[in-house]
PDB file of C-alpha atoms and ligand atoms in Angstrom:
ATOM      1  CA  UNK L   1      -6.841  27.123 -20.526  1.00  0.00           C
ATOM      2  CA  UNK L   2      -4.732  29.810 -18.903  1.00  0.00           C
ATOM      3  CA  UNK L   3      -0.781  28.683 -19.079  1.00  0.00           C
ATOM      4  CA  UNK L   4       0.831  29.550 -15.203  1.00  0.00           C
ATOM      5  CA  UNK L   5       2.600  32.538 -14.318  1.00  0.00           C
ATOM      6  CA  UNK L   6       6.191  33.046 -12.816  1.00  0.00           C
ATOM      7  CA  UNK L   7       5.818  34.450  -9.642  1.00  0.00           C
ATOM      8  CA  UNK L   8       8.963  35.706  -7.081  1.00  0.00           C
ATOM      9  CA  UNK L   9       8.609  35.694  -4.526  1.00  0.00           C
ATOM     10  CA  UNK L  10      10.551  39.171  -3.372  1.00  0.00           C
ATOM     11  CA  UNK L  11       9.610  42.117  -2.931  1.00  0.00           C
ATOM     12  CA  UNK L  12       6.736  44.430  -6.097  1.00  0.00           C
ATOM     13  CA  UNK L  13       5.093  47.862  -6.881  1.00  0.00           C
ATOM     14  CA  UNK L  14       1.872  47.987  -5.695  1.00  0.00           C
ATOM     15  CA  UNK L  15      -0.273  47.216  -9.025  1.00  0.00           C
ATOM     16  CA  UNK L  16      -3.444  50.287 -10.342  1.00  0.00           C
ATOM     17  CA  UNK L  17      -5.254  49.023 -12.992  1.00  0.00           C
ATOM     18  CA  UNK L  18      -7.122  50.743 -14.980  1.00  0.00           C
ATOM     19  CA  UNK L  19      -9.514  49.814 -18.035  1.00  0.00           C
ATOM     20  CA  UNK L  20      -7.732  53.072 -19.662  1.00  0.00           C
ATOM     21  CA  UNK L  21      -6.510  56.428 -18.549  1.00  0.00           C
ATOM     22  CA  UNK L  22      -9.488  56.668 -15.306  1.00  0.00           C
ATOM     23  CA  UNK L  23      -7.504  55.313 -12.969  1.00  0.00           C
ATOM     24  CA  UNK L  24      -5.305  57.686 -12.739  1.00  0.00           C
ATOM     25  CA  UNK L  25      -7.222  59.801 -10.960  1.00  0.00           C
ATOM     26  CA  UNK L  26      -6.474  57.445  -8.086  1.00  0.00           C
ATOM     27  CA  UNK L  27      -3.032  57.197  -8.943  1.00  0.00           C
ATOM     28  CA  UNK L  28      -2.829  60.720  -8.505  1.00  0.00           C
ATOM     29  CA  UNK L  29      -3.593  61.069  -5.146  1.00  0.00           C
ATOM     30  CA  UNK L  30      -2.152  57.612  -4.045  1.00  0.00           C
ATOM     31  CA  UNK L  31       0.937  59.185  -5.258  1.00  0.00           C
ATOM     32  CA  UNK L  32       0.479  61.973  -3.426  1.00  0.00           C
ATOM     33  CA  UNK L  33      -0.243  60.960  -0.172  1.00  0.00           C
ATOM     34  CA  UNK L  34       2.191  57.577  -0.452  1.00  0.00           C
ATOM     35  CA  UNK L  35       5.056  59.281  -2.436  1.00  0.00           C
ATOM     36  CA  UNK L  36       7.617  56.492  -1.179  1.00  0.00           C
ATOM     37  CA  UNK L  37       5.670  53.273  -2.881  1.00  0.00           C
ATOM     38  CA  UNK L  38       6.595  51.914  -6.277  1.00  0.00           C
ATOM     39  CA  UNK L  39       3.825  52.026  -8.518  1.00  0.00           C
ATOM     40  CA  UNK L  40       2.735  50.149 -11.433  1.00  0.00           C
ATOM     41  CA  UNK L  41      -0.096  51.274 -13.996  1.00  0.00           C
ATOM     42  CA  UNK L  42      -1.807  49.170 -15.791  1.00  0.00           C
ATOM     43  CA  UNK L  43      -3.981  50.354 -18.756  1.00  0.00           C
ATOM     44  CA  UNK L  44      -6.212  48.565 -20.800  1.00  0.00           C
ATOM     45  CA  UNK L  45      -6.503  50.785 -23.451  1.00  0.00           C
ATOM     46  CA  UNK L  46      -6.895  48.841 -26.168  1.00  0.00           C
ATOM     47  CA  UNK L  47      -9.756  47.557 -24.945  1.00  0.00           C
ATOM     48  CA  UNK L  48     -11.282  50.059 -22.754  1.00  0.00           C
ATOM     49  CA  UNK L  49     -14.197  51.347 -22.429  1.00  0.00           C
ATOM     50  CA  UNK L  50     -15.334  48.310 -20.348  1.00  0.00           C
ATOM     51  CA  UNK L  51     -18.489  49.962 -18.961  1.00  0.00           C
ATOM     52  CA  UNK L  52     -20.555  48.555 -21.800  1.00  0.00           C
ATOM     53  CA  UNK L  53     -19.066  45.016 -21.331  1.00  0.00           C
ATOM     54  CA  UNK L  54     -20.112  42.072 -20.191  1.00  0.00           C
ATOM     55  CA  UNK L  55     -19.740  40.378 -16.901  1.00  0.00           C
ATOM     56  CA  UNK L  56     -17.637  37.921 -18.632  1.00  0.00           C
ATOM     57  CA  UNK L  57     -15.948  39.992 -19.841  1.00  0.00           C
ATOM     58  CA  UNK L  58     -15.009  42.128 -17.517  1.00  0.00           C
ATOM     59  CA  UNK L  59     -13.613  39.529 -15.445  1.00  0.00           C
ATOM     60  CA  UNK L  60     -11.151  37.696 -17.936  1.00  0.00           C
ATOM     61  CA  UNK L  61     -10.444  41.151 -19.107  1.00  0.00           C
ATOM     62  CA  UNK L  62      -9.247  41.935 -15.504  1.00  0.00           C
ATOM     63  CA  UNK L  63      -7.889  38.432 -14.218  1.00  0.00           C
ATOM     64  CA  UNK L  64      -5.718  39.204 -17.151  1.00  0.00           C
ATOM     65  CA  UNK L  65      -4.652  42.110 -16.796  1.00  0.00           C
ATOM     66  CA  UNK L  66      -4.166  41.497 -12.897  1.00  0.00           C
ATOM     67  CA  UNK L  67      -1.650  37.845 -13.854  1.00  0.00           C
ATOM     68  CA  UNK L  68       0.998  40.274 -15.676  1.00  0.00           C
ATOM     69  CA  UNK L  69       0.967  42.537 -12.536  1.00  0.00           C
ATOM     70  CA  UNK L  70       2.068  39.401 -10.679  1.00  0.00           C
ATOM     71  CA  UNK L  71       4.064  38.250 -12.810  1.00  0.00           C
ATOM     72  CA  UNK L  72       5.442  41.680 -12.812  1.00  0.00           C
ATOM     73  CA  UNK L  73       6.533  41.394  -9.062  1.00  0.00           C
ATOM     74  CA  UNK L  74       3.024  43.165  -7.934  1.00  0.00           C
ATOM     75  CA  UNK L  75       1.997  41.891  -4.115  1.00  0.00           C
ATOM     76  CA  UNK L  76      -1.096  43.876  -3.909  1.00  0.00           C
ATOM     77  CA  UNK L  77      -3.047  45.504  -6.972  1.00  0.00           C
ATOM     78  CA  UNK L  78      -5.707  47.697  -6.466  1.00  0.00           C
ATOM     79  CA  UNK L  79      -8.546  47.770  -8.910  1.00  0.00           C
ATOM     80  CA  UNK L  80      -8.971  51.374  -9.911  1.00  0.00           C
ATOM     81  CA  UNK L  81     -11.808  51.049 -12.097  1.00  0.00           C
ATOM     82  CA  UNK L  82     -15.078  50.391 -10.620  1.00  0.00           C
ATOM     83  CA  UNK L  83     -16.765  48.326 -13.001  1.00  0.00           C
ATOM     84  CA  UNK L  84     -14.120  46.065 -12.679  1.00  0.00           C
ATOM     85  CA  UNK L  85     -14.694  46.727  -8.710  1.00  0.00           C
ATOM     86  CA  UNK L  86     -18.344  45.996  -8.896  1.00  0.00           C
ATOM     87  CA  UNK L  87     -17.662  42.980 -12.106  1.00  0.00           C
ATOM     88  CA  UNK L  88     -14.563  41.028 -11.337  1.00  0.00           C
ATOM     89  CA  UNK L  89     -12.786  42.371  -8.010  1.00  0.00           C
ATOM     90  CA  UNK L  90     -15.199  39.027  -5.816  1.00  0.00           C
ATOM     91  CA  UNK L  91     -14.326  36.163  -8.299  1.00  0.00           C
ATOM     92  CA  UNK L  92     -10.613  37.117  -8.725  1.00  0.00           C
ATOM     93  CA  UNK L  93     -10.900  37.096  -4.488  1.00  0.00           C
ATOM     94  CA  UNK L  94     -12.407  33.378  -4.481  1.00  0.00           C
ATOM     95  CA  UNK L  95     -11.185  32.022  -7.535  1.00  0.00           C
ATOM     96  CA  UNK L  96      -8.546  33.030  -8.914  1.00  0.00           C
ATOM     97  CA  UNK L  97      -5.700  34.036  -5.332  1.00  0.00           C
ATOM     98  CA  UNK L  98      -6.054  30.405  -4.124  1.00  0.00           C
ATOM     99  CA  UNK L  99      -5.046  28.796  -8.055  1.00  0.00           C
ATOM    100  CA  UNK L 100      -2.509  32.019  -8.084  1.00  0.00           C
ATOM    101  CA  UNK L 101      -1.029  32.774  -4.360  1.00  0.00           C
ATOM    102  CA  UNK L 102      -3.068  33.079  -1.467  1.00  0.00           C
ATOM    103  CA  UNK L 103      -1.367  35.539  -0.132  1.00  0.00           C
ATOM    104  CA  UNK L 104      -0.560  37.843  -2.601  1.00  0.00           C
ATOM    105  CA  UNK L 105      -4.142  41.195  -3.036  1.00  0.00           C
ATOM    106  CA  UNK L 106      -6.455  42.387  -4.755  1.00  0.00           C
ATOM    107  CA  UNK L 107      -8.445  46.008  -3.562  1.00  0.00           C
ATOM    108  CA  UNK L 108     -11.292  47.445  -5.202  1.00  0.00           C
ATOM    109  CA  UNK L 109     -12.676  50.543  -4.820  1.00  0.00           C
ATOM    110  CA  UNK L 110     -16.149  51.132  -4.316  1.00  0.00           C
ATOM    111  CA  UNK L 111     -15.998  50.303  -0.303  1.00  0.00           C
ATOM    112  CA  UNK L 112     -13.486  52.833   0.480  1.00  0.00           C
ATOM    113  CA  UNK L 113     -16.282  55.309  -1.393  1.00  0.00           C
ATOM    114  CA  UNK L 114     -18.685  54.298  -0.111  1.00  0.00           C
ATOM    115  CA  UNK L 115     -17.150  54.459   3.852  1.00  0.00           C
ATOM    116  CA  UNK L 116     -17.783  58.129   4.767  1.00  0.00           C
ATOM    117  CA  UNK L 117     -20.575  58.702   2.839  1.00  0.00           C
ATOM    118  CA  UNK L 118     -23.010  58.286   5.490  1.00  0.00           C
ATOM    119  CA  UNK L 119     -21.351  61.988   7.159  1.00  0.00           C
ATOM    120  CA  UNK L 120     -22.071  63.322   3.075  1.00  0.00           C
ATOM    121  CA  UNK L 121     -25.431  63.928   2.891  1.00  0.00           C
ATOM    122  CA  UNK L 122     -27.676  65.179   5.060  1.00  0.00           C
ATOM    123  CA  UNK L 123     -30.339  64.788   2.762  1.00  0.00           C
ATOM    124  CA  UNK L 124     -30.068  61.083   2.948  1.00  0.00           C
ATOM    125  CA  UNK L 125     -30.295  60.593  -0.886  1.00  0.00           C
ATOM    126  CA  UNK L 126     -27.103  59.915  -2.707  1.00  0.00           C
ATOM    127  CA  UNK L 127     -26.961  60.124  -6.360  1.00  0.00           C
ATOM    128  CA  UNK L 128     -24.399  57.405  -8.571  1.00  0.00           C
ATOM    129  CA  UNK L 129     -23.374  58.138 -11.708  1.00  0.00           C
ATOM    130  CA  UNK L 130     -21.386  55.250 -13.385  1.00  0.00           C
ATOM    131  CA  UNK L 131     -20.553  53.034 -16.444  1.00  0.00           C
ATOM    132  CA  UNK L 132     -23.712  50.817 -17.349  1.00  0.00           C
ATOM    133  CA  UNK L 133     -21.524  47.647 -15.587  1.00  0.00           C
ATOM    134  CA  UNK L 134     -22.153  49.854 -12.506  1.00  0.00           C
ATOM    135  CA  UNK L 135     -25.157  50.743 -12.369  1.00  0.00           C
ATOM    136  CA  UNK L 136     -26.703  47.506 -13.855  1.00  0.00           C
ATOM    137  CA  UNK L 137     -24.453  45.385 -11.263  1.00  0.00           C
ATOM    138  CA  UNK L 138     -25.907  47.398  -7.942  1.00  0.00           C
ATOM    139  CA  UNK L 139     -23.212  47.879  -6.207  1.00  0.00           C
ATOM    140  CA  UNK L 140     -22.853  51.054  -5.359  1.00  0.00           C
ATOM    141  CA  UNK L 141     -26.945  50.399  -3.430  1.00  0.00           C
ATOM    142  CA  UNK L 142     -26.327  47.744  -2.045  1.00  0.00           C
ATOM    143  CA  UNK L 143     -22.848  48.920  -0.601  1.00  0.00           C
ATOM    144  CA  UNK L 144     -24.038  51.718   0.716  1.00  0.00           C
ATOM    145  CA  UNK L 145     -27.127  49.723   2.600  1.00  0.00           C
ATOM    146  CA  UNK L 146     -24.522  47.555   4.302  1.00  0.00           C
ATOM    147  CA  UNK L 147     -23.278  50.463   5.796  1.00  0.00           C
ATOM    148  CA  UNK L 148     -25.838  53.447   6.135  1.00  0.00           C
ATOM    149  CA  UNK L 149     -29.474  51.469   5.811  1.00  0.00           C
ATOM    150  CA  UNK L 150     -31.583  54.790   5.698  1.00  0.00           C
ATOM    151  CA  UNK L 151     -29.910  56.672   2.685  1.00  0.00           C
ATOM    152  CA  UNK L 152     -31.863  56.392  -0.420  1.00  0.00           C
ATOM    153  CA  UNK L 153     -29.393  55.369  -3.558  1.00  0.00           C
ATOM    154  CA  UNK L 154     -30.094  56.045  -7.356  1.00  0.00           C
ATOM    155  CA  UNK L 155     -28.124  55.230 -10.304  1.00  0.00           C
ATOM    156  CA  UNK L 156     -27.235  56.911 -12.652  1.00  0.00           C
ATOM    157  CA  UNK L 157     -25.412  55.027 -16.446  1.00  0.00           C
ATOM    158  CA  UNK L 158     -23.906  57.258 -18.405  1.00  0.00           C
ATOM    159  CA  UNK L 159     -22.277  55.389 -21.725  1.00  0.00           C
ATOM    160  CA  UNK L 160     -21.253  58.487 -23.834  1.00  0.00           C
ATOM    161  CA  UNK L 161     -18.675  59.568 -20.191  1.00  0.00           C
ATOM    162  CA  UNK L 162     -15.774  57.143 -20.396  1.00  0.00           C
ATOM    163  CA  UNK L 163     -15.221  57.437 -24.523  1.00  0.00           C
ATOM    164  CA  UNK L 164     -15.445  61.828 -24.607  1.00  0.00           C
ATOM    165  CA  UNK L 165     -12.618  61.043 -21.607  1.00  0.00           C
ATOM    166  CA  UNK L 166     -10.627  58.021 -24.178  1.00  0.00           C
ATOM    167  CA  UNK L 167     -10.564  59.816 -27.156  1.00  0.00           C
ATOM    168  CA  UNK L 168     -10.076  63.274 -26.154  1.00  0.00           C
ATOM    169  CA  UNK L 169     -13.538  65.186 -26.385  1.00  0.00           C
ATOM    170  CA  UNK L 170     -13.582  65.494 -22.319  1.00  0.00           C
ATOM    171  CA  UNK L 171     -13.564  69.344 -22.753  1.00  0.00           C
ATOM    172  CA  UNK L 172     -15.215  70.232 -26.081  1.00  0.00           C
ATOM    173  CA  UNK L 173     -18.251  71.732 -26.183  1.00  0.00           C
ATOM    174  CA  UNK L 174     -20.190  68.251 -28.069  1.00  0.00           C
ATOM    175  CA  UNK L 175     -19.157  67.503 -23.773  1.00  0.00           C
ATOM    176  CA  UNK L 176     -21.706  69.346 -22.597  1.00  0.00           C
ATOM    177  CA  UNK L 177     -24.688  67.477 -24.064  1.00  0.00           C
ATOM    178  CA  UNK L 178     -23.643  64.565 -23.224  1.00  0.00           C
ATOM    179  CA  UNK L 179     -22.724  65.735 -19.369  1.00  0.00           C
ATOM    180  CA  UNK L 180     -26.470  67.771 -18.989  1.00  0.00           C
ATOM    181  CA  UNK L 181     -28.455  65.352 -19.730  1.00  0.00           C
ATOM    182  CA  UNK L 182     -26.669  62.259 -17.282  1.00  0.00           C
ATOM    183  CA  UNK L 183     -27.012  64.942 -14.512  1.00  0.00           C
ATOM    184  CA  UNK L 184     -30.575  66.210 -15.286  1.00  0.00           C
ATOM    185  CA  UNK L 185     -31.848  62.657 -16.090  1.00  0.00           C
ATOM    186  CA  UNK L 186     -30.215  61.724 -12.581  1.00  0.00           C
ATOM    187  CA  UNK L 187     -31.594  64.597 -10.472  1.00  0.00           C
ATOM    188  CA  UNK L 188     -35.732  64.499 -12.203  1.00  0.00           C
ATOM    189  CA  UNK L 189     -35.327  61.401 -11.110  1.00  0.00           C
ATOM    190  CA  UNK L 190     -35.137  62.054  -7.158  1.00  0.00           C
ATOM    191  CA  UNK L 191     -35.431  66.096  -6.617  1.00  0.00           C
ATOM    192  CA  UNK L 192     -33.557  65.815  -2.104  1.00  0.00           C
ATOM    193  CA  UNK L 193     -31.050  63.820  -3.817  1.00  0.00           C
ATOM    194  CA  UNK L 194     -27.646  66.847  -2.164  1.00  0.00           C
ATOM    195  CA  UNK L 195     -24.484  64.274  -2.863  1.00  0.00           C
ATOM    196  CA  UNK L 196     -24.616  62.655  -5.610  1.00  0.00           C
ATOM    197  CA  UNK L 197     -20.529  59.624  -6.361  1.00  0.00           C
ATOM    198  CA  UNK L 198     -18.719  59.516  -9.529  1.00  0.00           C
ATOM    199  CA  UNK L 199     -18.315  56.515  -9.356  1.00  0.00           C
ATOM    200  CA  UNK L 200     -16.591  55.874 -12.605  1.00  0.00           C
ATOM    201  CA  UNK L 201     -12.639  57.031 -12.127  1.00  0.00           C
ATOM    202  CA  UNK L 202     -12.398  58.236 -15.329  1.00  0.00           C
ATOM    203  CA  UNK L 203     -15.071  60.982 -14.840  1.00  0.00           C
ATOM    204  CA  UNK L 204     -13.158  63.449 -12.520  1.00  0.00           C
ATOM    205  CA  UNK L 205     -11.464  64.424 -15.741  1.00  0.00           C
ATOM    206  CA  UNK L 206     -14.889  66.064 -16.945  1.00  0.00           C
ATOM    207  CA  UNK L 207     -14.926  67.520 -13.566  1.00  0.00           C
ATOM    208  CA  UNK L 208     -15.071  71.572 -14.372  1.00  0.00           C
ATOM    209  CA  UNK L 209     -17.881  70.185 -17.281  1.00  0.00           C
ATOM    210  CA  UNK L 210     -20.187  68.697 -14.294  1.00  0.00           C
ATOM    211  CA  UNK L 211     -19.851  71.213 -11.973  1.00  0.00           C
ATOM    212  CA  UNK L 212     -21.878  73.559 -14.251  1.00  0.00           C
ATOM    213  CA  UNK L 213     -24.281  71.235 -14.609  1.00  0.00           C
ATOM    214  CA  UNK L 214     -24.754  70.703 -10.641  1.00  0.00           C
ATOM    215  CA  UNK L 215     -27.508  73.256  -9.259  1.00  0.00           C
ATOM    216  CA  UNK L 216     -25.622  74.750  -5.719  1.00  0.00           C
ATOM    217  CA  UNK L 217     -26.007  73.011  -2.633  1.00  0.00           C
ATOM    218  CA  UNK L 218     -25.761  69.415  -4.179  1.00  0.00           C
ATOM    219  CA  UNK L 219     -22.253  68.714  -3.173  1.00  0.00           C
ATOM    220  CA  UNK L 220     -19.679  65.748  -6.190  1.00  0.00           C
ATOM    221  CA  UNK L 221     -17.438  63.804  -4.668  1.00  0.00           C
ATOM    222  CA  UNK L 222     -14.986  62.246  -7.228  1.00  0.00           C
ATOM    223  CA  UNK L 223     -12.765  58.457  -5.148  1.00  0.00           C
ATOM    224  CA  UNK L 224      -9.475  59.487  -5.221  1.00  0.00           C
ATOM    225  CA  UNK L 225      -9.315  60.889  -1.897  1.00  0.00           C
ATOM    226  CA  UNK L 226     -10.817  58.472   0.146  1.00  0.00           C
ATOM    227  CA  UNK L 227      -8.982  55.449  -1.890  1.00  0.00           C
ATOM    228  CA  UNK L 228      -6.077  56.823  -1.005  1.00  0.00           C
ATOM    229  CA  UNK L 229      -5.955  57.683   2.585  1.00  0.00           C
ATOM    230  CA  UNK L 230      -8.204  53.338   2.979  1.00  0.00           C
ATOM    231  CA  UNK L 231      -4.836  52.466   1.791  1.00  0.00           C
ATOM    232  CA  UNK L 232      -2.632  53.600   3.418  1.00  0.00           C
ATOM    233  CA  UNK L 233      -4.732  52.403   6.567  1.00  0.00           C
ATOM    234  CA  UNK L 234      -4.619  49.683   5.149  1.00  0.00           C
ATOM    235  CA  UNK L 235      -0.385  49.086   4.515  1.00  0.00           C
ATOM    236  CA  UNK L 236      -1.084  50.617   7.887  1.00  0.00           C
ATOM    237  CA  UNK L 237      -2.858  47.344   9.557  1.00  0.00           C
ATOM    238  CA  UNK L 238      -0.536  44.942   7.464  1.00  0.00           C
ATOM    239  CA  UNK L 239       1.904  45.750   8.115  1.00  0.00           C
ATOM    240  CA  UNK L 240       3.215  42.398   6.521  1.00  0.00           C
ATOM    241  CA  UNK L 241       1.732  43.339   3.310  1.00  0.00           C
ATOM    242  CA  UNK L 242       3.708  46.636   3.964  1.00  0.00           C
ATOM    243  CA  UNK L 243       6.768  44.620   3.593  1.00  0.00           C
ATOM    244  CA  UNK L 244       6.469  43.255   0.563  1.00  0.00           C
ATOM    245  CA  UNK L 245       6.578  46.577  -1.084  1.00  0.00           C
ATOM    246  CA  UNK L 246       9.484  48.280  -2.734  1.00  0.00           C
ATOM    247  CA  UNK L 247       9.665  51.503  -1.020  1.00  0.00           C
ATOM    248  CA  UNK L 248      11.168  52.950  -4.525  1.00  0.00           C
ATOM    249  CA  UNK L 249       8.641  56.169  -5.041  1.00  0.00           C
ATOM    250  CA  UNK L 250       9.475  55.616  -8.733  1.00  0.00           C
ATOM    251  CA  UNK L 251       6.056  54.649 -11.000  1.00  0.00           C
ATOM    252  CA  UNK L 252       5.817  52.680 -14.338  1.00  0.00           C
ATOM    253  CA  UNK L 253       3.173  53.332 -16.735  1.00  0.00           C
ATOM    254  CA  UNK L 254       2.374  49.868 -18.966  1.00  0.00           C
ATOM    255  CA  UNK L 255      -0.809  50.685 -21.713  1.00  0.00           C
ATOM    256  CA  UNK L 256      -1.929  47.617 -23.658  1.00  0.00           C
ATOM    257  CA  UNK L 257      -2.233  50.529 -26.449  1.00  0.00           C
ATOM    258  CA  UNK L 258       0.687  53.177 -28.340  1.00  0.00           C
ATOM    259  CA  UNK L 259       3.091  53.642 -26.047  1.00  0.00           C
ATOM    260  CA  UNK L 260       2.919  57.812 -27.492  1.00  0.00           C
ATOM    261  CA  UNK L 261      -0.589  57.545 -27.141  1.00  0.00           C
ATOM    262  CA  UNK L 262      -0.843  57.289 -24.269  1.00  0.00           C
ATOM    263  CA  UNK L 263       2.155  59.449 -22.698  1.00  0.00           C
ATOM    264  CA  UNK L 264       0.772  62.615 -24.303  1.00  0.00           C
ATOM    265  CA  UNK L 265      -2.824  61.987 -23.265  1.00  0.00           C
ATOM    266  CA  UNK L 266      -1.564  60.930 -19.272  1.00  0.00           C
ATOM    267  CA  UNK L 267       0.882  63.936 -19.711  1.00  0.00           C
ATOM    268  CA  UNK L 268      -2.001  66.090 -19.787  1.00  0.00           C
ATOM    269  CA  UNK L 269      -4.149  64.024 -17.067  1.00  0.00           C
ATOM    270  CA  UNK L 270      -1.169  64.353 -15.288  1.00  0.00           C
ATOM    271  CA  UNK L 271       0.565  68.012 -15.857  1.00  0.00           C
ATOM    272  CA  UNK L 272       3.648  66.707 -16.373  1.00  0.00           C
ATOM    273  CA  UNK L 273       5.860  63.875 -18.773  1.00  0.00           C
ATOM    274  CA  UNK L 274       6.213  60.348 -18.725  1.00  0.00           C
ATOM    275  CA  UNK L 275       7.100  58.104 -20.019  1.00  0.00           C
ATOM    276  CA  UNK L 276       5.230  54.250 -21.416  1.00  0.00           C
ATOM    277  CA  UNK L 277       6.259  51.029 -21.953  1.00  0.00           C
ATOM    278  CA  UNK L 278       3.345  49.134 -24.255  1.00  0.00           C
ATOM    279  CA  UNK L 279       2.919  45.723 -22.550  1.00  0.00           C
ATOM    280  CA  UNK L 280       0.614  42.374 -24.062  1.00  0.00           C
ATOM    281  CA  UNK L 281      -1.326  40.441 -21.325  1.00  0.00           C
ATOM    282  CA  UNK L 282      -2.075  37.031 -21.983  1.00  0.00           C
TER     283      UNK L 282
HETATM  284  N1  DGL I   1     -12.317  54.292 -15.042  1.00  0.00           N
HETATM  285  C1  DGL I   1     -13.011  52.609 -15.281  1.00  0.00           C
HETATM  286  C2  DGL I   1     -15.182  52.816 -14.374  1.00  0.00           C
HETATM  287  O1  DGL I   1     -14.276  53.375 -12.615  1.00  0.00           O
HETATM  288  C3  DGL I   1     -14.120  52.469 -16.620  1.00  0.00           C
HETATM  289  C4  DGL I   1     -14.377  52.344 -18.050  1.00  0.00           C
HETATM  290  C5  DGL I   1     -14.885  52.005 -18.900  1.00  0.00           C
HETATM  291  O2  DGL I   1     -15.764  52.289 -18.841  1.00  0.00           O
HETATM  292  O3  DGL I   1     -14.105  50.651 -19.009  1.00  0.00           O
HETATM  293  O4  DGL I   1     -15.918  52.443 -14.010  1.00  0.00           O
END
């Protein structure tokens, strides 16, 4: 039984959550489109990766993160993690929000990613590279089918890619082997694929290697820009939520791991120095 958290009624920063560094690729795009808001980024680096964990574990970890962000004053939280969006979002929205505070919102990133896919693919064959959890959940084919029933979706799980990023091996020669292997597997399963969705927020950090092994004529889609413009649209359509998001242009970065480690790595991905706090989730 989790202890009750005390929630303030004040406006607060927009919460952005990922299992580790991957959500920074989403944060970066959101921040450049919507620089006026305050943000609170939380990476659960101590327990990453989520992609190979069970439904129940991902739900529990994500719920703890959302409770933490709410307790820090966030009224709106973005799960900048496909695995959490695939496995925990619905339960959090349906089971936890009504008990915690029906006025707060938690949004995922799979729906905004696929909303425009119909105009990106000509062959109507789309590939998805993602974690094992996201692929097994079938969230991508299900969401795409709702909007574009004619599109054929093939998924390939890449269980080693997140550890390559989290251990700072993403630019190493060894990374080439695993990047090539999963791209080749995907394209061998459906030779008509002309568009590949990077359905994991860590994967843009591997983009140079990915582009090296994807044939010309196949486009690679990352999620950040689509998620950012969907958030902008959401805030425009929900002025009552917009009013509850503070606008000071500041970001706090929090991690469940050692702050120095996160700071060094995150500064590398964001190309600037950042200050980080270590936090404990309950
Ligand atoms: N970045 C997360 C995603 O988008 C998952 C990484 C992990 O396996 O922890 O799915």
